[in-house]
């Protein structure tokens, strides 16, 4: 199967003059934003020369900066190839900005990839921290989360520091933040943006897509989602430019390493999103809309208090010791106040009830559509 790693092995031998920057490069750099280069790249608060990425030679350093990511093995392979490729040999990285703030419920990361003729502002998606996952819930609850404001501030600051044309993009939450920053940016920055890469990013609480400010950038937005997407169709969202085939099922389709490319290294197109993905999207929206903002925030805090205990602060720790985690989660849950447990149980029942209702309605609609098609063909 061709994917972004096989793309790098093949097209990494060619310069951007020989093989122009394209949508797969945009996906690669969105994925690169997850890697913790901030340990070596100058901070946005520093006044230091940009870091030459290909100067990283040590395998232990590559392992160190890829380990905290959701797919460390593939990231290590990808980065090792990229750093030795002709295509990316001149890539510098600068102006890293990372914010972890438990009080504001914010996990933000961004850095700028600098090339001779353009820059790519890469916004990091959700990391392994429970804080980052909790922040994702707040996307459905607030018109603007802190990370969205910081993504805008970051883009504005980068535009001051370089005169080069700008690409901006991200994956998952990073795609949401990239789109938000471009949509809210002043017109002079909008005009400098070449393209905005929305790689399976969730939508927004409010529908921004009819607003005048969005209309100014809509032709620059490129959105790709996998067929069975669970993320890119959440909340008020864009229609997709490409629905890409994936070698995995369910939530594993969210991982860009599973997205399939054709022999020309274009996205291999799939049919429309699956019915199951659409049902989940509607169920989540119905569930969120059944609570007011204060109730939803209270429930979110209860859920994350239940899954966080002891030294457990990230998903990696859960996956490393799943049995121990489940036992600890059970103990933690039973220690909760009776009233809080009742709220969690009620929310679970409500979600399942909504899901069953939407599933039933979807089956009925599809049955009617099938019968209508049969009748029209007679």
GROMACS .gro file of N, CA and C in nm, residues 10 59 62 77 81 86 157 160 181 219 225 234 247 298 325 366 369 376:
model
   54
   10UNK      N    1   1.001   0.768  -0.244
   10UNK     CA    2   1.006   0.790  -0.388
   10UNK      C    3   1.030   0.938  -0.421
   59UNK      N    4   2.004   0.872   1.606
   59UNK     CA    5   1.881   0.794   1.612
   59UNK      C    6   1.811   0.807   1.747
   62UNK      N    7   1.600   1.117   1.738
   62UNK     CA    8   1.478   1.091   1.662
   62UNK      C    9   1.378   1.012   1.747
   77UNK      N   10   1.007   0.626   1.150
   77UNK     CA   11   1.042   0.585   1.014
   77UNK      C   12   1.031   0.704   0.919
   81UNK      N   13   1.354   0.906   0.716
   81UNK     CA   14   1.361   0.920   0.570
   81UNK      C   15   1.362   1.067   0.530
   86UNK      N   16   1.650   1.449  -0.028
   86UNK     CA   17   1.690   1.569  -0.101
   86UNK      C   18   1.580   1.675  -0.092
  157UNK      N   19   0.186   3.657   1.426
  157UNK     CA   20   0.326   3.683   1.461
  157UNK      C   21   0.421   3.630   1.355
  160UNK      N   22   0.458   3.849   1.057
  160UNK     CA   23   0.544   3.966   1.079
  160UNK      C   24   0.692   3.931   1.058
  181UNK      N   25  -0.737   3.006   1.253
  181UNK     CA   26  -0.638   3.114   1.245
  181UNK      C   27  -0.647   3.187   1.111
  219UNK      N   28  -1.179   2.931  -0.098
  219UNK     CA   29  -1.118   2.866  -0.214
  219UNK      C   30  -0.975   2.820  -0.188
  225UNK      N   31  -1.080   1.373   0.440
  225UNK     CA   32  -1.124   1.287   0.551
  225UNK      C   33  -1.122   1.143   0.502
  234UNK      N   34  -1.746   1.605   1.276
  234UNK     CA   35  -1.804   1.649   1.402
  234UNK      C   36  -1.834   1.799   1.398
  247UNK      N   37  -0.659   0.183   0.502
  247UNK     CA   38  -0.641   0.038   0.517
  247UNK      C   39  -0.696  -0.011   0.651
  298UNK      N   40  -1.978   2.072   3.324
  298UNK     CA   41  -1.976   1.993   3.448
  298UNK      C   42  -1.961   1.845   3.416
  325UNK      N   43  -0.479  -0.013   3.432
  325UNK     CA   44  -0.555   0.112   3.420
  325UNK      C   45  -0.704   0.087   3.443
  366UNK      N   46  -3.294   0.483   0.472
  366UNK     CA   47  -3.226   0.406   0.367
  366UNK      C   48  -3.319   0.304   0.303
  369UNK      N   49  -3.538   0.501   0.067
  369UNK     CA   50  -3.462   0.541  -0.051
  369UNK      C   51  -3.444   0.423  -0.147
  376UNK      N   52  -3.871   0.353  -0.920
  376UNK     CA   53  -3.841   0.440  -1.035
  376UNK      C   54  -3.776   0.363  -1.149
   0.00000   0.00000   0.00000
